[in-house]
mmCIF file of C-alpha atoms in Angstrom:
data_model
loop_
_atom_site.group_PDB
_atom_site.id
_atom_site.type_symbol
_atom_site.label_atom_id
_atom_site.label_comp_id
_atom_site.label_asym_id
_atom_site.label_seq_id
_atom_site.Cartn_x
_atom_site.Cartn_y
_atom_site.Cartn_z
ATOM 1 C CA MET T 126 78.211 -43.965 47.999
ATOM 2 C CA ASN T 127 74.889 -44.422 49.091
ATOM 3 C CA LYS T 128 71.924 -44.466 46.759
ATOM 4 C CA THR T 129 68.360 -43.342 47.821
ATOM 5 C CA ILE T 130 65.791 -45.643 48.049
ATOM 6 C CA THR T 131 62.753 -44.374 46.275
ATOM 7 C CA LYS T 132 59.134 -45.609 46.211
ATOM 8 C CA ASN T 133 60.023 -47.424 42.692
ATOM 9 C CA HIS T 134 62.860 -49.398 43.769
ATOM 10 C CA VAL T 135 60.899 -50.234 46.565
ATOM 11 C CA ALA T 136 58.051 -51.356 43.926
ATOM 12 C CA LYS T 137 60.721 -53.054 41.794
ATOM 13 C CA MET T 138 61.895 -54.800 44.785
ATOM 14 C CA TRP T 139 58.085 -56.092 45.568
ATOM 15 C CA LYS T 140 57.224 -57.126 42.098
ATOM 16 C CA GLU T 141 61.048 -58.764 41.793
ATOM 17 C CA LEU T 142 59.675 -60.890 44.619
ATOM 18 C CA PHE T 143 56.324 -61.522 44.126
ATOM 19 C CA LEU T 144 57.452 -63.353 40.765
ATOM 20 C CA SER T 145 60.275 -65.555 42.367
ATOM 21 C CA LEU T 146 57.413 -66.899 44.891
ATOM 22 C CA LEU T 147 54.926 -67.154 41.920
ATOM 23 C CA VAL T 148 58.009 -69.298 40.424
ATOM 24 C CA LEU T 149 58.370 -71.246 43.343
ATOM 25 C CA PHE T 150 54.800 -71.679 44.165
ATOM 26 C CA ALA T 151 54.689 -73.289 40.449
ATOM 27 C CA SER T 152 57.410 -75.275 41.185
ATOM 28 C CA LEU T 153 56.362 -76.965 44.185
ATOM 29 C CA ALA T 154 52.404 -77.107 42.964
ATOM 30 C CA PHE T 155 53.651 -79.916 40.230
ATOM 31 C CA VAL T 156 56.451 -82.059 41.437
ATOM 32 C CA SER T 157 55.247 -85.576 40.835
ATOM 33 C CA CYS T 158 55.408 -87.922 43.718
ATOM 34 C CA SER T 159 54.488 -91.252 43.477
ATOM 35 C CA ASP T 160 52.853 -90.881 47.338
ATOM 36 C CA ASP T 161 53.664 -88.588 49.962
ATOM 37 C CA ASP T 162 57.291 -89.091 50.407
ATOM 38 C CA GLU T 163 59.091 -85.786 47.924
ATOM 39 C CA THR T 164 62.031 -87.810 47.394
ATOM 40 C CA ASP T 165 60.556 -90.951 45.956
ATOM 41 C CA ALA T 166 59.266 -88.818 43.057
ATOM 42 C CA THR T 167 59.792 -89.673 39.317
ATOM 43 C CA ASP T 168 61.996 -87.373 37.282
ATOM 44 C CA TYR T 169 59.706 -87.616 33.970
ATOM 45 C CA ASP T 170 61.902 -85.609 30.791
ATOM 46 C CA ILE T 171 59.674 -83.396 28.710
ATOM 47 C CA SER T 172 60.931 -85.340 26.117
ATOM 48 C CA GLU T 173 58.843 -87.968 27.212
ATOM 49 C CA ILE T 174 55.339 -86.703 25.998
ATOM 50 C CA TYR T 175 56.681 -85.501 22.993
ATOM 51 C CA GLY T 176 54.365 -85.883 19.874
ATOM 52 C CA TYR T 177 51.387 -86.661 22.371
ATOM 53 C CA THR T 178 47.975 -85.103 22.343
ATOM 54 C CA TYR T 179 46.375 -84.484 26.157
ATOM 55 C CA TYR T 180 42.574 -83.210 26.750
ATOM 56 C CA GLY T 181 41.894 -81.645 29.862
ATOM 57 C CA ASN T 182 38.076 -80.412 31.460
ATOM 58 C CA ILE T 183 37.627 -76.972 32.842
ATOM 59 C CA THR T 184 34.847 -74.888 33.716
ATOM 60 C CA ALA T 185 34.735 -71.326 33.234
ATOM 61 C CA SER T 186 33.133 -68.765 35.150
ATOM 62 C CA SER T 187 30.183 -68.481 32.196
ATOM 63 C CA GLY T 188 29.181 -72.543 32.703
ATOM 64 C CA SER T 189 30.384 -73.484 29.798
ATOM 65 C CA THR T 190 32.623 -76.777 29.733
ATOM 66 C CA LEU T 191 36.122 -75.957 27.884
ATOM 67 C CA ILE T 192 38.178 -78.764 26.649
ATOM 68 C CA PRO T 193 41.656 -77.630 26.019
ATOM 69 C CA SER T 194 43.997 -79.819 24.433
ATOM 70 C CA LEU T 195 48.115 -79.806 23.981
ATOM 71 C CA LEU T 196 50.374 -81.038 21.627
ATOM 72 C CA ILE T 197 54.083 -80.806 22.250
ATOM 73 C CA TYR T 198 55.749 -82.182 19.090
ATOM 74 C CA ASN T 199 59.615 -81.404 19.983
ATOM 75 C CA ASP T 200 61.964 -79.015 21.768
ATOM 76 C CA GLU T 201 60.604 -76.240 19.432
ATOM 77 C CA ARG T 202 57.153 -76.210 18.591
ATOM 78 C CA CYS T 203 53.742 -77.311 20.420
ATOM 79 C CA ASP T 204 49.940 -76.640 19.623
ATOM 80 C CA TRP T 205 47.454 -75.776 21.893
ATOM 81 C CA ASN T 206 43.516 -75.557 22.073
ATOM 82 C CA MET T 207 41.609 -73.727 23.986
ATOM 83 C CA SER T 208 38.641 -75.910 23.429
ATOM 84 C CA VAL T 209 38.478 -78.879 21.171
ATOM 85 C CA ASN T 210 34.687 -78.142 21.002
ATOM 86 C CA GLY T 211 35.035 -74.468 19.280
ATOM 87 C CA MET T 212 37.983 -73.912 17.588
ATOM 88 C CA ASN T 213 41.278 -75.570 15.666
ATOM 89 C CA ASN T 214 44.758 -75.718 17.172
ATOM 90 C CA ASN T 215 46.619 -72.693 16.816
ATOM 91 C CA GLN T 216 50.292 -73.182 16.534
ATOM 92 C CA PHE T 217 53.458 -72.014 18.649
ATOM 93 C CA TYR T 218 57.306 -71.686 19.120
ATOM 94 C CA TYR T 219 58.438 -72.567 22.480
ATOM 95 C CA TYR T 220 61.401 -73.150 24.713
ATOM 96 C CA GLY T 221 61.039 -74.765 28.000
ATOM 97 C CA VAL T 222 63.168 -74.185 31.357
ATOM 98 C CA LYS T 223 62.865 -77.072 33.954
ATOM 99 C CA ASN T 224 62.510 -76.066 37.325
ATOM 100 C CA SER T 225 62.556 -78.872 39.587
ATOM 101 C CA THR T 226 61.390 -82.744 39.454
ATOM 102 C CA ALA T 227 59.439 -83.621 36.346
ATOM 103 C CA ASN T 228 58.327 -79.458 36.635
ATOM 104 C CA TYR T 229 59.083 -77.308 33.296
ATOM 105 C CA THR T 230 57.719 -73.337 32.576
ATOM 106 C CA LEU T 231 57.324 -73.184 28.955
ATOM 107 C CA TYR T 232 57.167 -69.904 27.254
ATOM 108 C CA TRP T 233 55.252 -70.027 24.109
ATOM 109 C CA TYR T 234 55.364 -67.515 21.123
ATOM 110 C CA SER T 235 53.244 -66.716 18.185
ATOM 111 C CA ALA T 236 54.583 -66.572 14.489
ATOM 112 C CA GLU T 237 54.604 -63.574 14.547
ATOM 113 C CA ASN T 238 57.517 -63.069 17.661
ATOM 114 C CA VAL T 239 59.613 -66.171 16.648
ATOM 115 C CA ALA T 240 62.676 -63.797 16.865
ATOM 116 C CA TYR T 241 62.125 -63.107 20.146
ATOM 117 C CA CYS T 242 61.706 -67.077 21.341
ATOM 118 C CA LYS T 243 64.933 -67.641 19.654
ATOM 119 C CA THR T 244 66.478 -64.856 21.731
ATOM 120 C CA LYS T 245 64.955 -66.302 24.909
ATOM 121 C CA ASP T 246 63.377 -63.058 25.782
ATOM 122 C CA THR T 247 60.504 -63.873 28.187
ATOM 123 C CA SER T 248 58.863 -60.094 28.201
ATOM 124 C CA LYS T 249 57.440 -60.529 24.539
ATOM 125 C CA ALA T 250 56.364 -64.516 25.320
ATOM 126 C CA SER T 251 52.251 -64.838 24.097
ATOM 127 C CA MET T 252 51.667 -67.391 27.383
ATOM 128 C CA VAL T 253 53.334 -68.636 29.804
ATOM 129 C CA VAL T 254 52.857 -72.055 31.076
ATOM 130 C CA GLN T 255 53.552 -74.343 34.226
ATOM 131 C CA LEU T 256 53.734 -78.043 33.160
ATOM 132 C CA GLY T 257 54.170 -81.136 35.509
ATOM 133 C CA ILE T 258 54.418 -84.314 34.116
ATOM 134 C CA ASN T 259 52.848 -87.110 36.395
ATOM 135 C CA SER T 260 53.529 -89.737 33.764
ATOM 136 C CA SER T 261 53.338 -90.390 30.233
ATOM 137 C CA ASP T 262 49.409 -90.308 30.463
ATOM 138 C CA GLU T 263 48.907 -88.005 32.684
ATOM 139 C CA ILE T 264 50.415 -83.794 32.867
ATOM 140 C CA VAL T 265 48.793 -81.380 34.935
ATOM 141 C CA ILE T 266 49.374 -77.436 33.627
ATOM 142 C CA LEU T 267 48.870 -73.762 35.127
ATOM 143 C CA LEU T 268 48.612 -71.035 32.863
ATOM 144 C CA THR T 269 50.428 -67.585 34.702
ATOM 145 C CA GLY T 270 50.544 -65.755 31.776
ATOM 146 C CA ASP T 271 48.438 -65.128 28.800
ATOM 147 C CA ASP T 272 49.220 -62.040 26.557
ATOM 148 C CA LEU T 273 46.835 -63.817 23.733
ATOM 149 C CA THR T 274 43.577 -64.733 24.356
ATOM 150 C CA GLY T 275 42.350 -62.702 27.402
ATOM 151 C CA VAL T 276 40.329 -65.802 28.760
ATOM 152 C CA SER T 277 40.305 -65.470 32.295
ATOM 153 C CA GLY T 278 38.589 -68.847 32.964
ATOM 154 C CA MET T 279 42.460 -70.667 32.093
ATOM 155 C CA THR T 280 44.645 -68.479 33.870
ATOM 156 C CA ASN T 281 46.014 -69.441 37.624
ATOM 157 C CA THR T 282 43.566 -72.971 37.142
ATOM 158 C CA ARG T 283 45.156 -76.022 37.438
ATOM 159 C CA VAL T 284 44.012 -78.122 34.753
ATOM 160 C CA SER T 285 44.900 -82.268 34.531
ATOM 161 C CA MET T 286 44.828 -83.336 31.128
ATOM 162 C CA LYS T 287 44.941 -86.967 30.378
ATOM 163 C CA LYS T 288 46.791 -88.513 26.820
ATOM 164 C CA GLN T 289 44.363 -89.492 23.993
ATOM 165 C CA ALA T 290 45.510 -92.934 23.204
ATOM 166 C CA ASP T 291 43.619 -93.057 19.792
ATOM 167 C CA LYS T 292 45.377 -90.174 18.494
ATOM 168 C CA GLY T 293 48.414 -91.589 18.239
ATOM 169 C CA LYS T 294 51.790 -90.242 18.217
ATOM 170 C CA ASN T 295 53.088 -87.365 16.028
ATOM 171 C CA THR T 296 56.475 -85.811 16.448
ATOM 172 C CA THR T 297 56.337 -84.020 13.054
ATOM 173 C CA PRO T 298 54.651 -80.097 13.233
ATOM 174 C CA PRO T 299 52.652 -79.067 10.827
ATOM 175 C CA GLU T 300 53.759 -75.782 8.789
ATOM 176 C CA ILE T 301 52.696 -72.475 9.999
ATOM 177 C CA ASN T 302 50.906 -70.560 7.396
ATOM 178 C CA PHE T 303 52.248 -66.780 7.958
ATOM 179 C CA GLU T 304 53.202 -64.681 4.877
ATOM 180 C CA SER T 305 55.286 -62.156 6.616
ATOM 181 C CA ASP T 306 54.621 -59.463 3.712
ATOM 182 C CA ILE T 307 50.988 -59.365 4.881
ATOM 183 C CA GLU T 308 50.511 -56.051 6.224
ATOM 184 C CA ASP T 309 46.987 -55.185 8.331
ATOM 185 C CA VAL T 310 44.859 -52.295 6.386
ATOM 186 C CA LYS T 311 43.454 -49.577 9.033
ATOM 187 C CA ILE T 312 40.636 -47.079 7.353
ATOM 188 C CA LYS T 313 40.156 -44.257 8.970
ATOM 189 C CA ILE T 314 36.578 -42.008 8.150
ATOM 190 C CA PRO T 315 37.364 -38.472 8.523
ATOM 191 C CA ASP T 316 36.344 -36.389 10.739
ATOM 192 C CA THR T 317 34.515 -34.224 7.985
ATOM 193 C CA ALA T 318 32.662 -37.433 6.258
ATOM 194 C CA THR T 319 29.154 -37.121 6.329
ATOM 195 C CA ALA T 320 26.122 -39.381 5.953
ATOM 196 C CA SER T 321 25.466 -40.491 2.529
ATOM 197 C CA ASN T 322 23.140 -43.212 0.604
ATOM 198 C CA TRP T 323 25.241 -45.932 -0.540
ATOM 199 C CA THR T 324 26.092 -45.206 -4.686
ATOM 200 C CA GLY T 325 28.526 -47.581 -5.427
ATOM 201 C CA LYS T 326 27.879 -51.262 -7.666
ATOM 202 C CA ASN T 327 25.556 -54.022 -5.698
ATOM 203 C CA SER T 328 28.586 -56.339 -5.527
ATOM 204 C CA TYR T 329 32.281 -56.560 -6.033
ATOM 205 C CA ALA T 330 34.760 -59.812 -6.935
ATOM 206 C CA GLY T 331 38.083 -59.722 -6.107
ATOM 207 C CA THR T 332 40.849 -61.508 -3.544
ATOM 208 C CA PHE T 333 41.363 -61.177 0.277
ATOM 209 C CA VAL T 334 44.013 -62.131 2.609
ATOM 210 C CA TYR T 335 43.568 -63.070 6.672
ATOM 211 C CA MET T 336 45.188 -62.513 9.809
ATOM 212 C CA VAL T 337 44.688 -64.720 13.021
ATOM 213 C CA GLY T 338 45.345 -63.150 16.137
ATOM 214 C CA ASN T 339 45.338 -59.769 17.962
ATOM 215 C CA PRO T 340 47.636 -57.060 16.698
ATOM 216 C CA GLY T 341 51.768 -57.903 17.821
ATOM 217 C CA ASN T 342 50.649 -61.427 18.863
ATOM 218 C CA ILE T 343 49.487 -62.481 14.953
ATOM 219 C CA ILE T 344 49.261 -66.543 15.004
ATOM 220 C CA GLN T 345 48.929 -66.970 11.156
ATOM 221 C CA LYS T 346 48.548 -64.934 7.844
ATOM 222 C CA GLY T 347 47.678 -65.866 4.751
ATOM 223 C CA LYS T 348 46.027 -65.394 1.394
ATOM 224 C CA GLY T 349 42.067 -66.570 1.928
ATOM 225 C CA ASN T 350 40.476 -69.251 0.253
ATOM 226 C CA ALA T 351 36.335 -68.971 -0.912
ATOM 227 C CA GLY T 352 36.206 -72.640 -1.390
ATOM 228 C CA LYS T 353 35.448 -74.743 -4.670
ATOM 229 C CA ALA T 354 32.948 -75.087 -6.918
ATOM 230 C CA ALA T 355 31.126 -78.426 -8.082
ATOM 231 C CA ASP T 356 33.602 -78.698 -11.128
ATOM 232 C CA GLY T 357 36.632 -78.299 -8.306
ATOM 233 C CA THR T 358 37.371 -74.957 -9.486
ATOM 234 C CA PRO T 359 38.365 -71.895 -7.203
ATOM 235 C CA VAL T 360 35.436 -69.845 -5.968
ATOM 236 C CA THR T 361 36.402 -66.338 -6.967
ATOM 237 C CA PRO T 362 35.379 -64.228 -3.576
ATOM 238 C CA GLU T 363 32.674 -61.859 -4.060
ATOM 239 C CA ILE T 364 31.144 -58.918 -1.912
ATOM 240 C CA LYS T 365 27.595 -57.769 -2.197
ATOM 241 C CA ILE T 366 25.911 -54.755 -0.784
ATOM 242 C CA THR T 367 22.494 -53.679 -0.655
ATOM 243 C CA ALA T 368 21.288 -50.437 0.410
ATOM 244 C CA THR T 369 19.025 -49.944 3.224
ATOM 245 C CA GLU T 370 17.248 -47.517 4.908
ATOM 246 C CA ASN T 371 19.036 -44.178 7.256
ATOM 247 C CA ASN T 372 22.014 -44.466 4.773
ATOM 248 C CA THR T 373 22.911 -47.997 5.637
ATOM 249 C CA VAL T 374 23.909 -51.314 4.135
ATOM 250 C CA LYS T 375 23.331 -54.574 4.313
ATOM 251 C CA ILE T 376 27.067 -56.401 3.646
ATOM 252 C CA THR T 377 27.182 -60.058 2.045
ATOM 253 C CA MET T 378 30.272 -61.609 2.781
ATOM 254 C CA HIS T 379 31.545 -64.831 0.815
ATOM 255 C CA THR T 380 32.491 -68.117 1.704
ATOM 256 C CA PHE T 381 35.916 -68.395 3.903
ATOM 257 C CA SER T 382 37.319 -71.946 4.179
ATOM 258 C CA TYR T 383 40.030 -71.279 7.206
ATOM 259 C CA THR T 384 40.768 -74.891 7.635
ATOM 260 C CA GLU T 385 39.226 -78.333 6.953
ATOM 261 C CA GLN T 386 37.867 -78.296 10.081
ATOM 262 C CA MET T 387 36.034 -74.731 9.842
ATOM 263 C CA THR T 388 34.265 -73.340 7.090
ATOM 264 C CA ILE T 389 32.602 -70.099 7.254
ATOM 265 C CA ASP T 390 29.704 -69.899 4.651
ATOM 266 C CA GLY T 391 28.552 -66.127 3.463
ATOM 267 C CA TYR T 392 26.665 -64.207 5.882
ATOM 268 C CA ASP T 393 24.478 -60.913 6.026
ATOM 269 C CA ILE T 394 26.441 -57.815 7.996
ATOM 270 C CA PRO T 395 23.224 -55.653 8.548
ATOM 271 C CA ASP T 396 23.308 -51.825 9.756
ATOM 272 C CA VAL T 397 26.930 -50.972 8.066
ATOM 273 C CA SER T 398 26.925 -47.201 8.118
ATOM 274 C CA VAL T 399 27.637 -45.103 4.926
ATOM 275 C CA LYS T 400 29.497 -42.050 4.712
ATOM 276 C CA THR T 401 31.163 -39.659 2.073
ATOM 277 C CA ASP T 402 33.881 -37.582 2.047
ATOM 278 C CA GLY T 403 34.933 -35.563 -1.551
ATOM 279 C CA ASN T 404 34.990 -38.586 -4.252
ATOM 280 C CA VAL T 405 35.297 -41.928 -1.537
ATOM 281 C CA LEU T 406 32.405 -43.706 0.241
ATOM 282 C CA TYR T 407 33.739 -45.071 3.858
ATOM 283 C CA LEU T 408 31.654 -48.081 5.322
ATOM 284 C CA TYR T 409 31.496 -48.622 9.366
ATOM 285 C CA ARG T 410 30.165 -50.768 12.096
ATOM 286 C CA ALA T 411 31.325 -50.732 15.626
ATOM 287 C CA LYS T 412 31.403 -53.401 17.755
ATOM 288 C CA SER T 413 28.042 -54.118 18.924
ATOM 289 C CA SER T 414 25.946 -57.648 19.831
ATOM 290 C CA ASP T 415 26.931 -60.648 18.225
ATOM 291 C CA LEU T 416 26.006 -61.641 15.002
ATOM 292 C CA VAL T 417 24.247 -65.527 15.023
ATOM 293 C CA ILE T 418 24.926 -67.272 11.488
ATOM 294 C CA GLU T 419 22.848 -70.863 12.059
ATOM 295 C CA GLU T 420 25.162 -72.700 14.576
ATOM 296 C CA LYS T 421 27.894 -70.141 14.218
ATOM 297 C CA THR T 422 28.404 -66.908 16.792
ATOM 298 C CA LEU T 423 30.449 -63.996 15.626
ATOM 299 C CA THR T 424 31.660 -62.323 18.511
ATOM 300 C CA ASN T 425 33.062 -58.546 18.521
ATOM 301 C CA LEU T 426 32.302 -58.185 14.754
ATOM 302 C CA THR T 427 33.391 -55.118 13.589
ATOM 303 C CA VAL T 428 33.243 -53.512 9.622
ATOM 304 C CA SER T 429 35.148 -50.662 8.267
ATOM 305 C CA GLY T 430 35.533 -49.964 4.469
ATOM 306 C CA LYS T 431 36.433 -47.895 1.448
ATOM 307 C CA LEU T 432 35.362 -46.590 -1.788
ATOM 308 C CA GLU T 433 37.925 -44.676 -3.615
ATOM 309 C CA ASN T 434 38.564 -44.693 -7.866
ATOM 310 C CA GLY T 435 36.304 -48.107 -8.028
ATOM 311 C CA VAL T 436 38.162 -49.829 -6.087
ATOM 312 C CA LEU T 437 36.420 -51.661 -2.323
ATOM 313 C CA THR T 438 38.699 -52.350 0.628
ATOM 314 C CA LEU T 439 36.996 -53.646 3.188
ATOM 315 C CA ARG T 440 38.176 -54.944 6.589
ATOM 316 C CA VAL T 441 35.935 -57.295 8.804
ATOM 317 C CA SER T 442 37.295 -58.765 12.220
ATOM 318 C CA TYR T 443 35.490 -61.119 14.419
ATOM 319 C CA ALA T 444 36.164 -63.940 16.532
ATOM 320 C CA PRO T 445 34.112 -67.014 15.560
ATOM 321 C CA GLY T 446 32.605 -69.752 17.722
ATOM 322 C CA LYS T 447 34.518 -70.105 21.230
ATOM 323 C CA MET T 448 37.978 -68.881 19.397
ATOM 324 C CA PRO T 449 39.409 -66.364 21.913
ATOM 325 C CA PHE T 450 41.010 -64.216 19.574
ATOM 326 C CA PRO T 451 39.515 -62.393 16.090
ATOM 327 C CA ILE T 452 40.683 -63.248 12.251
ATOM 328 C CA THR T 453 40.682 -60.733 10.497
ATOM 329 C CA GLU T 454 40.344 -60.324 6.807
ATOM 330 C CA ILE T 455 41.146 -57.717 4.176
ATOM 331 C CA PHE T 456 39.391 -57.857 0.764
ATOM 332 C CA THR T 457 40.373 -56.131 -2.224
ATOM 333 C CA SER T 458 38.464 -55.491 -5.555
ATOM 334 C CA ASN T 459 39.489 -56.291 -8.522
#
């Protein structure tokens, strides 16, 4: 029985051909050779670079210099840092496919999508990386798929990376902080809400949880930590709210100890709108200009919240420094 060839069939054929050519190009681009004769290529196995940290160097379109780092612990885990000058390492699950001599395709998955890694569902990979191994001291990477960061400066750019001898060898990956029972909270302001003065309290003590990454690609989920007092006791997170002009407030955030390398001290968020509907007060601040806090910049800062039955729920999202995806905090008062 003859099949009718439609435009969709043709489009699919071209797409499959394009993907095949891309894989072939990546494979050819990363063949490691001791000289111009391809037959002399050394077939390094990926296990030879397990445990070592590699740094690269790339200049983004903005003119800023990124220093990405990569550490592959074993055949299941790796960590990646888009720039060691701006963020902490991000942990991934992965699996690799050998394409040719000393050349691999690596599929990286966020903690939220580890099940897809186990079933090798490439459509759910957070990032797809072509890896060429020139020697145990030098690798070359090419990021060909990125559903995680949206940073165009890295995609389809060949980056040479050198082994950092001072980092030593570490084949034991850290535990990924991912508490699956933590869920995001969406706070929608009803269309019937109207501008209002703030009639709630000036401060609220409580707890918070956080998520790292974009929806569908969450890397970490955990209970928040506001640091410790001088005597070593944990600090109780506290949100302060100060009424300002034109039905707005200033929100003063608590300290957020994200990692040992990154602590975001308390800061003020100005121009947060206040609305009311019935007995519920709403808070809202859309994405606007970056918020600069001393030497840290919080990009794409958004705020949504509500005060209902005396309980304050506050959702604050931002990307700190050069981190290419957001941290989202959800605070709930006691």
